[in-house]
Amino acid sequence: MEIVVARENMLRAYKQVKANKGAAGVDNMRVEELMPYLRKHWAGIKEELLSGQYRPQAIRVVEIPKPTGGMRQLGIPTVVDRLIQQAVHQVLSPYFEENFSESSYGFRIRRSAHQAVIKAREHASNERRYVVDMDLEKFFDRVNHDVLMSRVARRVSDKLALLLIRRYLQAGMMMGGVTSQRTQGTPQGSPLSPLLSNILLDDLDKELERRGHKFCRYADDCNIYVRSPRAGERVLKSITKFLAKSLRCIKWQQWKRPPKRMKELMKPGIARHRAWKSANNGHGAWYNAGASHMNEAMPKRLFDSMGLVSLLDELRRFQLSS
C-alpha cells in the first residue's frame, strides 16, 4: 500500500485522471477541482489508506445506449476515488499482466483493439471463417465478490490493498438519488474495473487455450474462430456447459459451509439425506459444480430467469429466424 500512495505513483495517477476527464461522481466534484481539494485533504486521505480506515463514496450510476440496442449501466466514482483506483491499478497491473492470455486485448498495457482486428484477420485467413461470438456482459453482474477477491489474492498479499479493493466492490450505487448496497457484480466504468474484469475472465481464457481454440477477447466480448458451422455448434455447446459449471462453482463456494449447502440443495426439492450427503462429500467446488445435485439445484431454467443468455438458445433462435 505504501507503493500505491507514494508521491510519484500518485502524481502519475493524477495526470491520467486529469487526461481522462469524465463526469462528476455523487459529490459533484469536477476533475478541475481535484488538485485544490488534495492540497487540503491528501494528508488525511493518505493516513486513512495506510491505516485501513478509508471508505469509498457511493458510485453514481448512469445508463448509456449500447450500439446493439438496449442500455448499459456504468458506475461513475468520485474523482478522488478515481484517483485512488488509478493509483492501485498502476501498481497491481504488472503483477497480473505477465500471466494474462496472449489472446486478451482489452484495456491492457501495449495492447489495443487494432491488434485484436489484425489477429482476427489472421485467424480468418487460416480458413477459420466462422465465428462464435460471446458477449459476457451479464457475467459481471453476477460475480461473487469472494470469488473475485480470491483471484486477486493469488498475486496480491497486501491486506490493506485487498481490503480497499473489496470496499470498492461493495461501495453503494446511487441512482435517482437513492443509494443501494451491492452484494455482487463488478461496476463497469471505474479505473479498476478493466483490470478486475481481465482477472476474472483469465480462467475462461486459460480454458479456451487448454482446448486449443483460436480466439480474441476484448473486455467482455470474445470471438472464437472455427472452420465450420458444425465446429461452431460444438464450441457453443462446450462453452455453455463450462460457463454454467463456473456459475454453479461460484454458488457452491458462496454457500461455504455444509449446513448452508444442505439447506440450499433442499430448496429445489432434493431429499434431505441426499442433500446432507452431497453437502458433506468432501470434494472441491469444481467437482460439485459438475455433480448431479448442483445441476438439479441450479438448472438451465434458473439461469434463464436470471437473465443469463444461453449461447445455444441464441443460435437456435437465429437459425429459426433466418
PDB file of C-alpha atoms in Angstrom:
ATOM      1  CA  MET A   1       0.000   0.000   0.000  1.00  0.00           C
ATOM      2  CA  GLU A   2       2.962   2.267   0.618  1.00  0.00           C
ATOM      3  CA  ILE A   3       3.848   1.951  -3.087  1.00  0.00           C
ATOM      4  CA  VAL A   4       0.301   2.908  -4.076  1.00  0.00           C
ATOM      5  CA  VAL A   5       0.335   6.160  -2.081  1.00  0.00           C
ATOM      6  CA  ALA A   6       3.928   7.064  -2.981  1.00  0.00           C
ATOM      7  CA  ARG A   7       4.234  10.590  -4.411  1.00  0.00           C
ATOM      8  CA  GLU A   8       5.498   9.523  -7.852  1.00  0.00           C
ATOM      9  CA  ASN A   9       2.724   6.959  -8.321  1.00  0.00           C
ATOM     10  CA  MET A  10       0.025   9.387  -7.158  1.00  0.00           C
ATOM     11  CA  LEU A  11       1.256  12.134  -9.491  1.00  0.00           C
ATOM     12  CA  ARG A  12       1.148   9.704 -12.416  1.00  0.00           C
ATOM     13  CA  ALA A  13      -2.369   8.661 -11.405  1.00  0.00           C
ATOM     14  CA  TYR A  14      -3.453  12.295 -11.156  1.00  0.00           C
ATOM     15  CA  LYS A  15      -2.180  13.041 -14.679  1.00  0.00           C
ATOM     16  CA  GLN A  16      -4.123  10.067 -16.024  1.00  0.00           C
ATOM     17  CA  VAL A  17      -7.357  11.021 -14.252  1.00  0.00           C
ATOM     18  CA  LYS A  18      -6.989  14.599 -15.465  1.00  0.00           C
ATOM     19  CA  ALA A  19      -6.382  13.410 -19.031  1.00  0.00           C
ATOM     20  CA  ASN A  20      -9.406  11.116 -18.914  1.00  0.00           C
ATOM     21  CA  LYS A  21     -11.618  13.973 -17.690  1.00  0.00           C
ATOM     22  CA  GLY A  22     -15.003  12.339 -17.093  1.00  0.00           C
ATOM     23  CA  ALA A  23     -18.165  13.324 -15.267  1.00  0.00           C
ATOM     24  CA  ALA A  24     -18.509  14.137 -11.590  1.00  0.00           C
ATOM     25  CA  GLY A  25     -19.492  11.498  -9.051  1.00  0.00           C
ATOM     26  CA  VAL A  26     -22.034  11.684  -6.233  1.00  0.00           C
ATOM     27  CA  ASP A  27     -20.200  14.615  -4.620  1.00  0.00           C
ATOM     28  CA  ASN A  28     -20.393  16.706  -7.840  1.00  0.00           C
ATOM     29  CA  MET A  29     -16.649  17.426  -7.696  1.00  0.00           C
ATOM     30  CA  ARG A  30     -15.175  18.062 -11.146  1.00  0.00           C
ATOM     31  CA  VAL A  31     -11.700  16.981 -12.247  1.00  0.00           C
ATOM     32  CA  GLU A  32     -10.598  20.633 -12.267  1.00  0.00           C
ATOM     33  CA  GLU A  33     -11.363  20.852  -8.542  1.00  0.00           C
ATOM     34  CA  LEU A  34      -9.352  17.770  -7.606  1.00  0.00           C
ATOM     35  CA  MET A  35      -5.893  19.304  -7.098  1.00  0.00           C
ATOM     36  CA  PRO A  36      -7.076  22.157  -4.829  1.00  0.00           C
ATOM     37  CA  TYR A  37      -9.015  19.582  -2.795  1.00  0.00           C
ATOM     38  CA  LEU A  38      -5.975  17.300  -2.482  1.00  0.00           C
ATOM     39  CA  ARG A  39      -3.760  20.131  -1.265  1.00  0.00           C
ATOM     40  CA  LYS A  40      -6.065  20.471   1.734  1.00  0.00           C
ATOM     41  CA  HIS A  41      -7.090  16.862   2.350  1.00  0.00           C
ATOM     42  CA  TRP A  42      -4.497  14.458   0.909  1.00  0.00           C
ATOM     43  CA  ALA A  43      -2.579  14.021   4.160  1.00  0.00           C
ATOM     44  CA  GLY A  44      -5.733  12.764   5.898  1.00  0.00           C
ATOM     45  CA  ILE A  45      -6.747  10.539   2.974  1.00  0.00           C
ATOM     46  CA  LYS A  46      -3.271   9.013   2.843  1.00  0.00           C
ATOM     47  CA  GLU A  47      -3.345   8.276   6.564  1.00  0.00           C
ATOM     48  CA  GLU A  48      -6.730   6.573   6.212  1.00  0.00           C
ATOM     49  CA  LEU A  49      -5.462   4.462   3.296  1.00  0.00           C
ATOM     50  CA  LEU A  50      -2.391   3.305   5.229  1.00  0.00           C
ATOM     51  CA  SER A  51      -4.410   2.507   8.349  1.00  0.00           C
ATOM     52  CA  GLY A  52      -7.215   0.679   6.539  1.00  0.00           C
ATOM     53  CA  GLN A  53      -9.793   3.278   7.567  1.00  0.00           C
ATOM     54  CA  TYR A  54     -10.550   4.723   4.128  1.00  0.00           C
ATOM     55  CA  ARG A  55     -14.056   4.098   2.817  1.00  0.00           C
ATOM     56  CA  PRO A  56     -15.011   4.921  -0.784  1.00  0.00           C
ATOM     57  CA  GLN A  57     -18.039   7.031  -1.540  1.00  0.00           C
ATOM     58  CA  ALA A  58     -21.031   5.635  -3.428  1.00  0.00           C
ATOM     59  CA  ILE A  59     -20.879   5.246  -7.191  1.00  0.00           C
ATOM     60  CA  ARG A  60     -23.186   7.305  -9.396  1.00  0.00           C
ATOM     61  CA  VAL A  61     -24.979   5.021 -11.841  1.00  0.00           C
ATOM     62  CA  VAL A  62     -25.797   6.186 -15.365  1.00  0.00           C
ATOM     63  CA  GLU A  63     -27.199   4.295 -18.321  1.00  0.00           C
ATOM     64  CA  ILE A  64     -25.867   4.685 -21.852  1.00  0.00           C
ATOM     65  CA  PRO A  65     -27.262   3.145 -25.062  1.00  0.00           C
ATOM     66  CA  LYS A  66     -25.448   0.099 -26.449  1.00  0.00           C
ATOM     67  CA  PRO A  67     -24.605   0.015 -30.180  1.00  0.00           C
ATOM     68  CA  THR A  68     -26.511  -3.284 -30.456  1.00  0.00           C
ATOM     69  CA  GLY A  69     -29.568  -1.942 -28.649  1.00  0.00           C
ATOM     70  CA  GLY A  70     -30.573  -1.786 -25.018  1.00  0.00           C
ATOM     71  CA  MET A  71     -28.819   0.077 -22.237  1.00  0.00           C
ATOM     72  CA  ARG A  72     -25.535  -0.471 -20.438  1.00  0.00           C
ATOM     73  CA  GLN A  73     -25.049   0.571 -16.822  1.00  0.00           C
ATOM     74  CA  LEU A  74     -21.888   2.472 -15.948  1.00  0.00           C
ATOM     75  CA  GLY A  75     -20.686   3.374 -12.482  1.00  0.00           C
ATOM     76  CA  ILE A  76     -19.002   6.750 -12.026  1.00  0.00           C
ATOM     77  CA  PRO A  77     -16.874   7.012  -8.861  1.00  0.00           C
ATOM     78  CA  THR A  78     -15.968  10.383  -7.370  1.00  0.00           C
ATOM     79  CA  VAL A  79     -12.798  11.952  -8.782  1.00  0.00           C
ATOM     80  CA  VAL A  80     -10.975  11.213  -5.504  1.00  0.00           C
ATOM     81  CA  ASP A  81     -11.896   7.554  -5.764  1.00  0.00           C
ATOM     82  CA  ARG A  82     -10.947   7.517  -9.447  1.00  0.00           C
ATOM     83  CA  LEU A  83      -7.537   8.861  -8.433  1.00  0.00           C
ATOM     84  CA  ILE A  84      -7.036   6.177  -5.789  1.00  0.00           C
ATOM     85  CA  GLN A  85      -8.280   3.411  -8.078  1.00  0.00           C
ATOM     86  CA  GLN A  86      -5.945   4.564 -10.836  1.00  0.00           C
ATOM     87  CA  ALA A  87      -3.029   4.511  -8.390  1.00  0.00           C
ATOM     88  CA  VAL A  88      -3.948   0.963  -7.304  1.00  0.00           C
ATOM     89  CA  HIS A  89      -4.296  -0.111 -10.938  1.00  0.00           C
ATOM     90  CA  GLN A  90      -0.826   1.186 -11.815  1.00  0.00           C
ATOM     91  CA  VAL A  91       0.800  -0.824  -9.042  1.00  0.00           C
ATOM     92  CA  LEU A  92      -1.168  -4.072  -9.404  1.00  0.00           C
ATOM     93  CA  SER A  93      -1.406  -4.336 -13.182  1.00  0.00           C
ATOM     94  CA  PRO A  94       2.203  -5.515 -13.762  1.00  0.00           C
ATOM     95  CA  TYR A  95       1.698  -8.397 -11.304  1.00  0.00           C
ATOM     96  CA  PHE A  96      -1.103  -9.803 -13.487  1.00  0.00           C
ATOM     97  CA  GLU A  97      -0.101  -8.706 -16.994  1.00  0.00           C
ATOM     98  CA  GLU A  98       2.674 -11.255 -17.428  1.00  0.00           C
ATOM     99  CA  ASN A  99       0.239 -14.145 -16.953  1.00  0.00           C
ATOM    100  CA  PHE A 100      -2.704 -12.887 -18.982  1.00  0.00           C
ATOM    101  CA  SER A 101      -3.531 -14.649 -22.233  1.00  0.00           C
ATOM    102  CA  GLU A 102      -1.927 -13.540 -25.481  1.00  0.00           C
ATOM    103  CA  SER A 103      -5.450 -13.601 -26.932  1.00  0.00           C
ATOM    104  CA  SER A 104      -6.740 -10.951 -24.499  1.00  0.00           C
ATOM    105  CA  TYR A 105      -6.543  -7.389 -25.864  1.00  0.00           C
ATOM    106  CA  GLY A 106      -8.913  -5.184 -23.862  1.00  0.00           C
ATOM    107  CA  PHE A 107      -7.561  -2.456 -21.558  1.00  0.00           C
ATOM    108  CA  ARG A 108      -4.072  -3.903 -21.336  1.00  0.00           C
ATOM    109  CA  ILE A 109      -0.605  -2.385 -21.481  1.00  0.00           C
ATOM    110  CA  ARG A 110       0.656  -2.091 -25.057  1.00  0.00           C
ATOM    111  CA  ARG A 111      -2.438  -3.848 -26.445  1.00  0.00           C
ATOM    112  CA  SER A 112      -5.262  -2.436 -28.494  1.00  0.00           C
ATOM    113  CA  ALA A 113      -8.424  -3.144 -30.468  1.00  0.00           C
ATOM    114  CA  HIS A 114      -6.373  -2.678 -33.657  1.00  0.00           C
ATOM    115  CA  GLN A 115      -4.152  -5.599 -32.661  1.00  0.00           C
ATOM    116  CA  ALA A 116      -7.256  -7.704 -31.991  1.00  0.00           C
ATOM    117  CA  VAL A 117      -8.551  -6.932 -35.501  1.00  0.00           C
ATOM    118  CA  ILE A 118      -5.209  -7.945 -37.032  1.00  0.00           C
ATOM    119  CA  LYS A 119      -5.221 -11.239 -35.133  1.00  0.00           C
ATOM    120  CA  ALA A 120      -8.856 -11.869 -36.132  1.00  0.00           C
ATOM    121  CA  ARG A 121      -7.924 -11.406 -39.792  1.00  0.00           C
ATOM    122  CA  GLU A 122      -5.044 -13.812 -39.314  1.00  0.00           C
ATOM    123  CA  HIS A 123      -7.404 -16.473 -37.937  1.00  0.00           C
ATOM    124  CA  ALA A 124      -9.813 -15.885 -40.842  1.00  0.00           C
ATOM    125  CA  SER A 125      -7.010 -16.182 -43.392  1.00  0.00           C
ATOM    126  CA  ASN A 126      -6.210 -19.603 -41.929  1.00  0.00           C
ATOM    127  CA  GLU A 127      -9.641 -20.844 -43.020  1.00  0.00           C
ATOM    128  CA  ARG A 128     -11.294 -20.140 -39.669  1.00  0.00           C
ATOM    129  CA  ARG A 129     -14.090 -18.106 -41.221  1.00  0.00           C
ATOM    130  CA  TYR A 130     -16.857 -18.978 -38.765  1.00  0.00           C
ATOM    131  CA  VAL A 131     -17.105 -17.061 -35.514  1.00  0.00           C
ATOM    132  CA  VAL A 132     -18.624 -17.948 -32.169  1.00  0.00           C
ATOM    133  CA  ASP A 133     -19.491 -14.515 -30.759  1.00  0.00           C
ATOM    134  CA  MET A 134     -19.766 -14.396 -26.956  1.00  0.00           C
ATOM    135  CA  ASP A 135     -21.000 -11.322 -25.083  1.00  0.00           C
ATOM    136  CA  LEU A 136     -20.114 -11.806 -21.418  1.00  0.00           C
ATOM    137  CA  GLU A 137     -21.567  -8.532 -20.097  1.00  0.00           C
ATOM    138  CA  LYS A 138     -24.167 -10.255 -17.877  1.00  0.00           C
ATOM    139  CA  PHE A 139     -21.415 -12.354 -16.306  1.00  0.00           C
ATOM    140  CA  PHE A 140     -20.101  -9.284 -14.474  1.00  0.00           C
ATOM    141  CA  ASP A 141     -23.496  -8.542 -12.928  1.00  0.00           C
ATOM    142  CA  ARG A 142     -23.463 -11.894 -11.089  1.00  0.00           C
ATOM    143  CA  VAL A 143     -19.860 -12.101  -9.926  1.00  0.00           C
ATOM    144  CA  ASN A 144     -19.458 -13.218  -6.335  1.00  0.00           C
ATOM    145  CA  HIS A 145     -17.087 -10.844  -4.550  1.00  0.00           C
ATOM    146  CA  ASP A 146     -15.430 -13.628  -2.556  1.00  0.00           C
ATOM    147  CA  VAL A 147     -14.595 -15.497  -5.762  1.00  0.00           C
ATOM    148  CA  LEU A 148     -13.184 -12.404  -7.452  1.00  0.00           C
ATOM    149  CA  MET A 149     -11.153 -11.467  -4.374  1.00  0.00           C
ATOM    150  CA  SER A 150      -9.722 -14.992  -4.231  1.00  0.00           C
ATOM    151  CA  ARG A 151      -8.488 -14.488  -7.818  1.00  0.00           C
ATOM    152  CA  VAL A 152      -6.879 -11.164  -6.871  1.00  0.00           C
ATOM    153  CA  ALA A 153      -5.303 -12.688  -3.750  1.00  0.00           C
ATOM    154  CA  ARG A 154      -3.459 -15.231  -5.895  1.00  0.00           C
ATOM    155  CA  ARG A 155      -0.946 -12.491  -6.676  1.00  0.00           C
ATOM    156  CA  VAL A 156      -1.625  -9.756  -4.117  1.00  0.00           C
ATOM    157  CA  SER A 157      -0.734 -10.418  -0.492  1.00  0.00           C
ATOM    158  CA  ASP A 158      -1.027  -6.878   0.897  1.00  0.00           C
ATOM    159  CA  LYS A 159      -4.042  -6.993   3.231  1.00  0.00           C
ATOM    160  CA  LEU A 160      -4.659  -3.240   3.048  1.00  0.00           C
ATOM    161  CA  ALA A 161      -4.776  -3.344  -0.750  1.00  0.00           C
ATOM    162  CA  LEU A 162      -7.137  -6.323  -0.697  1.00  0.00           C
ATOM    163  CA  LEU A 163      -9.383  -4.606   1.849  1.00  0.00           C
ATOM    164  CA  LEU A 164      -9.522  -1.444  -0.259  1.00  0.00           C
ATOM    165  CA  ILE A 165     -10.418  -3.373  -3.439  1.00  0.00           C
ATOM    166  CA  ARG A 166     -13.190  -5.230  -1.626  1.00  0.00           C
ATOM    167  CA  ARG A 167     -14.587  -1.930  -0.342  1.00  0.00           C
ATOM    168  CA  TYR A 168     -14.637  -0.572  -3.871  1.00  0.00           C
ATOM    169  CA  LEU A 169     -16.538  -3.674  -4.993  1.00  0.00           C
ATOM    170  CA  GLN A 170     -19.042  -3.209  -2.176  1.00  0.00           C
ATOM    171  CA  ALA A 171     -19.429   0.565  -2.492  1.00  0.00           C
ATOM    172  CA  GLY A 172     -23.057   1.680  -2.726  1.00  0.00           C
ATOM    173  CA  MET A 173     -24.643   2.567  -6.055  1.00  0.00           C
ATOM    174  CA  MET A 174     -26.649   5.780  -6.329  1.00  0.00           C
ATOM    175  CA  MET A 175     -29.358   6.001  -8.985  1.00  0.00           C
ATOM    176  CA  GLY A 176     -32.149   8.546  -8.975  1.00  0.00           C
ATOM    177  CA  GLY A 177     -30.943   9.917  -5.658  1.00  0.00           C
ATOM    178  CA  VAL A 178     -31.295   6.552  -3.917  1.00  0.00           C
ATOM    179  CA  THR A 179     -28.244   4.588  -2.737  1.00  0.00           C
ATOM    180  CA  SER A 180     -28.395   0.787  -2.676  1.00  0.00           C
ATOM    181  CA  GLN A 181     -25.802  -1.660  -1.404  1.00  0.00           C
ATOM    182  CA  ARG A 182     -24.100  -4.002  -3.837  1.00  0.00           C
ATOM    183  CA  THR A 183     -23.531  -7.613  -2.787  1.00  0.00           C
ATOM    184  CA  GLN A 184     -22.357  -8.995  -6.125  1.00  0.00           C
ATOM    185  CA  GLY A 185     -21.106  -7.860  -9.509  1.00  0.00           C
ATOM    186  CA  THR A 186     -18.305  -5.556 -10.619  1.00  0.00           C
ATOM    187  CA  PRO A 187     -19.178  -1.977 -11.602  1.00  0.00           C
ATOM    188  CA  GLN A 188     -18.099  -1.089 -15.136  1.00  0.00           C
ATOM    189  CA  GLY A 189     -16.708   2.378 -15.702  1.00  0.00           C
ATOM    190  CA  SER A 190     -14.079   2.820 -12.985  1.00  0.00           C
ATOM    191  CA  PRO A 191     -10.265   2.717 -13.444  1.00  0.00           C
ATOM    192  CA  LEU A 192     -10.059  -0.626 -11.600  1.00  0.00           C
ATOM    193  CA  SER A 193     -12.908  -2.396 -13.403  1.00  0.00           C
ATOM    194  CA  PRO A 194     -10.971  -3.339 -16.585  1.00  0.00           C
ATOM    195  CA  LEU A 195      -8.207  -4.993 -14.557  1.00  0.00           C
ATOM    196  CA  LEU A 196     -10.708  -6.831 -12.346  1.00  0.00           C
ATOM    197  CA  SER A 197     -12.602  -7.970 -15.441  1.00  0.00           C
ATOM    198  CA  ASN A 198      -9.450  -9.368 -17.016  1.00  0.00           C
ATOM    199  CA  ILE A 199      -8.511 -11.103 -13.750  1.00  0.00           C
ATOM    200  CA  LEU A 200     -11.972 -12.648 -13.579  1.00  0.00           C
ATOM    201  CA  LEU A 201     -12.052 -13.804 -17.204  1.00  0.00           C
ATOM    202  CA  ASP A 202      -8.499 -15.112 -17.220  1.00  0.00           C
ATOM    203  CA  ASP A 203      -9.832 -18.537 -16.180  1.00  0.00           C
ATOM    204  CA  LEU A 204     -12.023 -18.571 -19.301  1.00  0.00           C
ATOM    205  CA  ASP A 205      -9.053 -17.542 -21.446  1.00  0.00           C
ATOM    206  CA  LYS A 206      -6.962 -20.341 -19.985  1.00  0.00           C
ATOM    207  CA  GLU A 207      -9.780 -22.846 -20.580  1.00  0.00           C
ATOM    208  CA  LEU A 208     -10.072 -21.792 -24.227  1.00  0.00           C
ATOM    209  CA  GLU A 209      -6.309 -22.106 -24.620  1.00  0.00           C
ATOM    210  CA  ARG A 210      -6.328 -25.528 -22.977  1.00  0.00           C
ATOM    211  CA  ARG A 211      -8.900 -26.667 -25.535  1.00  0.00           C
ATOM    212  CA  GLY A 212      -6.762 -25.328 -28.378  1.00  0.00           C
ATOM    213  CA  HIS A 213      -9.257 -22.698 -29.561  1.00  0.00           C
ATOM    214  CA  LYS A 214      -8.203 -19.689 -31.606  1.00  0.00           C
ATOM    215  CA  PHE A 215      -9.878 -16.643 -30.126  1.00  0.00           C
ATOM    216  CA  CYS A 216      -9.703 -12.920 -29.446  1.00  0.00           C
ATOM    217  CA  ARG A 217     -11.187 -11.365 -26.320  1.00  0.00           C
ATOM    218  CA  TYR A 218     -11.628  -7.635 -25.794  1.00  0.00           C
ATOM    219  CA  ALA A 219     -13.103  -6.992 -22.323  1.00  0.00           C
ATOM    220  CA  ASP A 220     -16.493  -8.754 -22.254  1.00  0.00           C
ATOM    221  CA  ASP A 221     -16.583  -9.519 -25.986  1.00  0.00           C
ATOM    222  CA  CYS A 222     -14.996 -12.805 -27.026  1.00  0.00           C
ATOM    223  CA  ASN A 223     -14.824 -14.292 -30.541  1.00  0.00           C
ATOM    224  CA  ILE A 224     -13.768 -17.897 -31.156  1.00  0.00           C
ATOM    225  CA  TYR A 225     -12.741 -18.730 -34.732  1.00  0.00           C
ATOM    226  CA  VAL A 226     -13.616 -22.134 -36.182  1.00  0.00           C
ATOM    227  CA  ARG A 227     -13.601 -23.828 -39.588  1.00  0.00           C
ATOM    228  CA  SER A 228     -17.224 -24.925 -39.954  1.00  0.00           C
ATOM    229  CA  PRO A 229     -20.750 -24.331 -38.621  1.00  0.00           C
ATOM    230  CA  ARG A 230     -20.690 -27.775 -37.007  1.00  0.00           C
ATOM    231  CA  ALA A 231     -17.467 -26.902 -35.183  1.00  0.00           C
ATOM    232  CA  GLY A 232     -19.111 -23.665 -34.064  1.00  0.00           C
ATOM    233  CA  GLU A 233     -22.066 -25.545 -32.592  1.00  0.00           C
ATOM    234  CA  ARG A 234     -19.717 -27.918 -30.747  1.00  0.00           C
ATOM    235  CA  VAL A 235     -17.820 -24.962 -29.292  1.00  0.00           C
ATOM    236  CA  LEU A 236     -21.072 -23.227 -28.297  1.00  0.00           C
ATOM    237  CA  LYS A 237     -22.257 -26.338 -26.506  1.00  0.00           C
ATOM    238  CA  SER A 238     -18.999 -26.935 -24.642  1.00  0.00           C
ATOM    239  CA  ILE A 239     -18.506 -23.285 -23.645  1.00  0.00           C
ATOM    240  CA  THR A 240     -22.131 -23.002 -22.494  1.00  0.00           C
ATOM    241  CA  LYS A 241     -21.556 -26.042 -20.272  1.00  0.00           C
ATOM    242  CA  PHE A 242     -18.282 -24.569 -18.991  1.00  0.00           C
ATOM    243  CA  LEU A 243     -19.881 -21.207 -18.112  1.00  0.00           C
ATOM    244  CA  ALA A 244     -22.854 -22.887 -16.429  1.00  0.00           C
ATOM    245  CA  LYS A 245     -20.488 -25.080 -14.417  1.00  0.00           C
ATOM    246  CA  SER A 246     -18.439 -21.994 -13.497  1.00  0.00           C
ATOM    247  CA  LEU A 247     -21.569 -20.270 -12.167  1.00  0.00           C
ATOM    248  CA  ARG A 248     -22.501 -23.365 -10.155  1.00  0.00           C
ATOM    249  CA  CYS A 249     -18.957 -23.461  -8.815  1.00  0.00           C
ATOM    250  CA  ILE A 250     -19.244 -19.826  -7.712  1.00  0.00           C
ATOM    251  CA  LYS A 251     -22.523 -20.591  -5.955  1.00  0.00           C
ATOM    252  CA  TRP A 252     -21.076 -23.641  -4.196  1.00  0.00           C
ATOM    253  CA  GLN A 253     -18.173 -21.538  -2.916  1.00  0.00           C
ATOM    254  CA  GLN A 254     -20.578 -18.796  -1.867  1.00  0.00           C
ATOM    255  CA  TRP A 255     -22.547 -21.238   0.297  1.00  0.00           C
ATOM    256  CA  LYS A 256     -19.249 -22.038   2.079  1.00  0.00           C
ATOM    257  CA  ARG A 257     -20.338 -24.424   4.874  1.00  0.00           C
ATOM    258  CA  PRO A 258     -22.111 -27.843   4.764  1.00  0.00           C
ATOM    259  CA  PRO A 259     -25.235 -26.697   6.701  1.00  0.00           C
ATOM    260  CA  LYS A 260     -25.791 -23.815   4.265  1.00  0.00           C
ATOM    261  CA  ARG A 261     -25.117 -26.081   1.281  1.00  0.00           C
ATOM    262  CA  MET A 262     -27.548 -28.683   2.593  1.00  0.00           C
ATOM    263  CA  LYS A 263     -30.228 -26.033   3.102  1.00  0.00           C
ATOM    264  CA  GLU A 264     -29.789 -24.613  -0.414  1.00  0.00           C
ATOM    265  CA  LEU A 265     -29.799 -28.058  -2.026  1.00  0.00           C
ATOM    266  CA  MET A 266     -33.085 -28.915  -0.321  1.00  0.00           C
ATOM    267  CA  LYS A 267     -34.836 -25.762  -1.614  1.00  0.00           C
ATOM    268  CA  PRO A 268     -35.451 -27.131  -5.146  1.00  0.00           C
ATOM    269  CA  GLY A 269     -36.656 -30.446  -3.740  1.00  0.00           C
ATOM    270  CA  ILE A 270     -33.576 -32.601  -3.235  1.00  0.00           C
ATOM    271  CA  ALA A 271     -34.215 -35.158  -0.475  1.00  0.00           C
ATOM    272  CA  ARG A 272     -32.762 -34.350   2.937  1.00  0.00           C
ATOM    273  CA  HIS A 273     -30.458 -37.391   3.150  1.00  0.00           C
ATOM    274  CA  ARG A 274     -29.092 -36.829  -0.350  1.00  0.00           C
ATOM    275  CA  ALA A 275     -28.611 -33.099   0.323  1.00  0.00           C
ATOM    276  CA  TRP A 276     -26.722 -33.883   3.547  1.00  0.00           C
ATOM    277  CA  LYS A 277     -24.548 -36.463   1.784  1.00  0.00           C
ATOM    278  CA  SER A 278     -23.759 -34.082  -1.089  1.00  0.00           C
ATOM    279  CA  ALA A 279     -23.020 -31.141   1.225  1.00  0.00           C
ATOM    280  CA  ASN A 280     -20.550 -33.258   3.196  1.00  0.00           C
ATOM    281  CA  ASN A 281     -18.925 -35.215   0.351  1.00  0.00           C
ATOM    282  CA  GLY A 282     -15.507 -33.608   0.910  1.00  0.00           C
ATOM    283  CA  HIS A 283     -14.935 -32.871  -2.777  1.00  0.00           C
ATOM    284  CA  GLY A 284     -13.866 -29.491  -4.125  1.00  0.00           C
ATOM    285  CA  ALA A 285     -16.077 -26.795  -5.623  1.00  0.00           C
ATOM    286  CA  TRP A 286     -15.341 -27.676  -9.265  1.00  0.00           C
ATOM    287  CA  TYR A 287     -16.260 -31.339  -8.713  1.00  0.00           C
ATOM    288  CA  ASN A 288     -19.527 -30.389  -7.042  1.00  0.00           C
ATOM    289  CA  ALA A 289     -20.324 -27.833  -9.769  1.00  0.00           C
ATOM    290  CA  GLY A 290     -20.496 -30.702 -12.260  1.00  0.00           C
ATOM    291  CA  ALA A 291     -22.308 -33.148  -9.986  1.00  0.00           C
ATOM    292  CA  SER A 292     -25.975 -34.053 -10.387  1.00  0.00           C
ATOM    293  CA  HIS A 293     -27.056 -32.324  -7.167  1.00  0.00           C
ATOM    294  CA  MET A 294     -25.840 -28.919  -8.392  1.00  0.00           C
ATOM    295  CA  ASN A 295     -27.343 -29.471 -11.842  1.00  0.00           C
ATOM    296  CA  GLU A 296     -30.675 -30.084 -10.119  1.00  0.00           C
ATOM    297  CA  ALA A 297     -30.246 -27.179  -7.701  1.00  0.00           C
ATOM    298  CA  MET A 298     -29.271 -24.760 -10.499  1.00  0.00           C
ATOM    299  CA  PRO A 299     -30.947 -25.981 -13.719  1.00  0.00           C
ATOM    300  CA  LYS A 300     -30.970 -24.104 -17.008  1.00  0.00           C
ATOM    301  CA  ARG A 301     -34.354 -22.510 -16.282  1.00  0.00           C
ATOM    302  CA  LEU A 302     -32.803 -20.793 -13.257  1.00  0.00           C
ATOM    303  CA  PHE A 303     -30.155 -19.153 -15.446  1.00  0.00           C
ATOM    304  CA  ASP A 304     -32.898 -18.114 -17.875  1.00  0.00           C
ATOM    305  CA  SER A 305     -34.881 -16.484 -15.041  1.00  0.00           C
ATOM    306  CA  MET A 306     -31.743 -14.562 -14.012  1.00  0.00           C
ATOM    307  CA  GLY A 307     -31.451 -13.085 -17.498  1.00  0.00           C
ATOM    308  CA  LEU A 308     -28.325 -15.055 -18.372  1.00  0.00           C
ATOM    309  CA  VAL A 309     -28.467 -15.732 -22.090  1.00  0.00           C
ATOM    310  CA  SER A 310     -27.793 -19.272 -23.333  1.00  0.00           C
ATOM    311  CA  LEU A 311     -25.415 -19.265 -26.299  1.00  0.00           C
ATOM    312  CA  LEU A 312     -27.131 -22.334 -27.743  1.00  0.00           C
ATOM    313  CA  ASP A 313     -30.587 -20.783 -27.388  1.00  0.00           C
ATOM    314  CA  GLU A 314     -29.388 -17.695 -29.236  1.00  0.00           C
ATOM    315  CA  LEU A 315     -28.012 -19.867 -32.054  1.00  0.00           C
ATOM    316  CA  ARG A 316     -31.278 -21.786 -32.391  1.00  0.00           C
ATOM    317  CA  ARG A 317     -33.294 -18.547 -32.337  1.00  0.00           C
ATOM    318  CA  PHE A 318     -31.076 -17.173 -35.113  1.00  0.00           C
ATOM    319  CA  GLN A 319     -31.435 -20.371 -37.191  1.00  0.00           C
ATOM    320  CA  LEU A 320     -35.232 -20.256 -36.890  1.00  0.00           C
ATOM    321  CA  SER A 321     -35.414 -16.595 -37.935  1.00  0.00           C
ATOM    322  CA  SER A 322     -33.081 -16.980 -40.926  1.00  0.00           C
TER     323      SER A 322
END
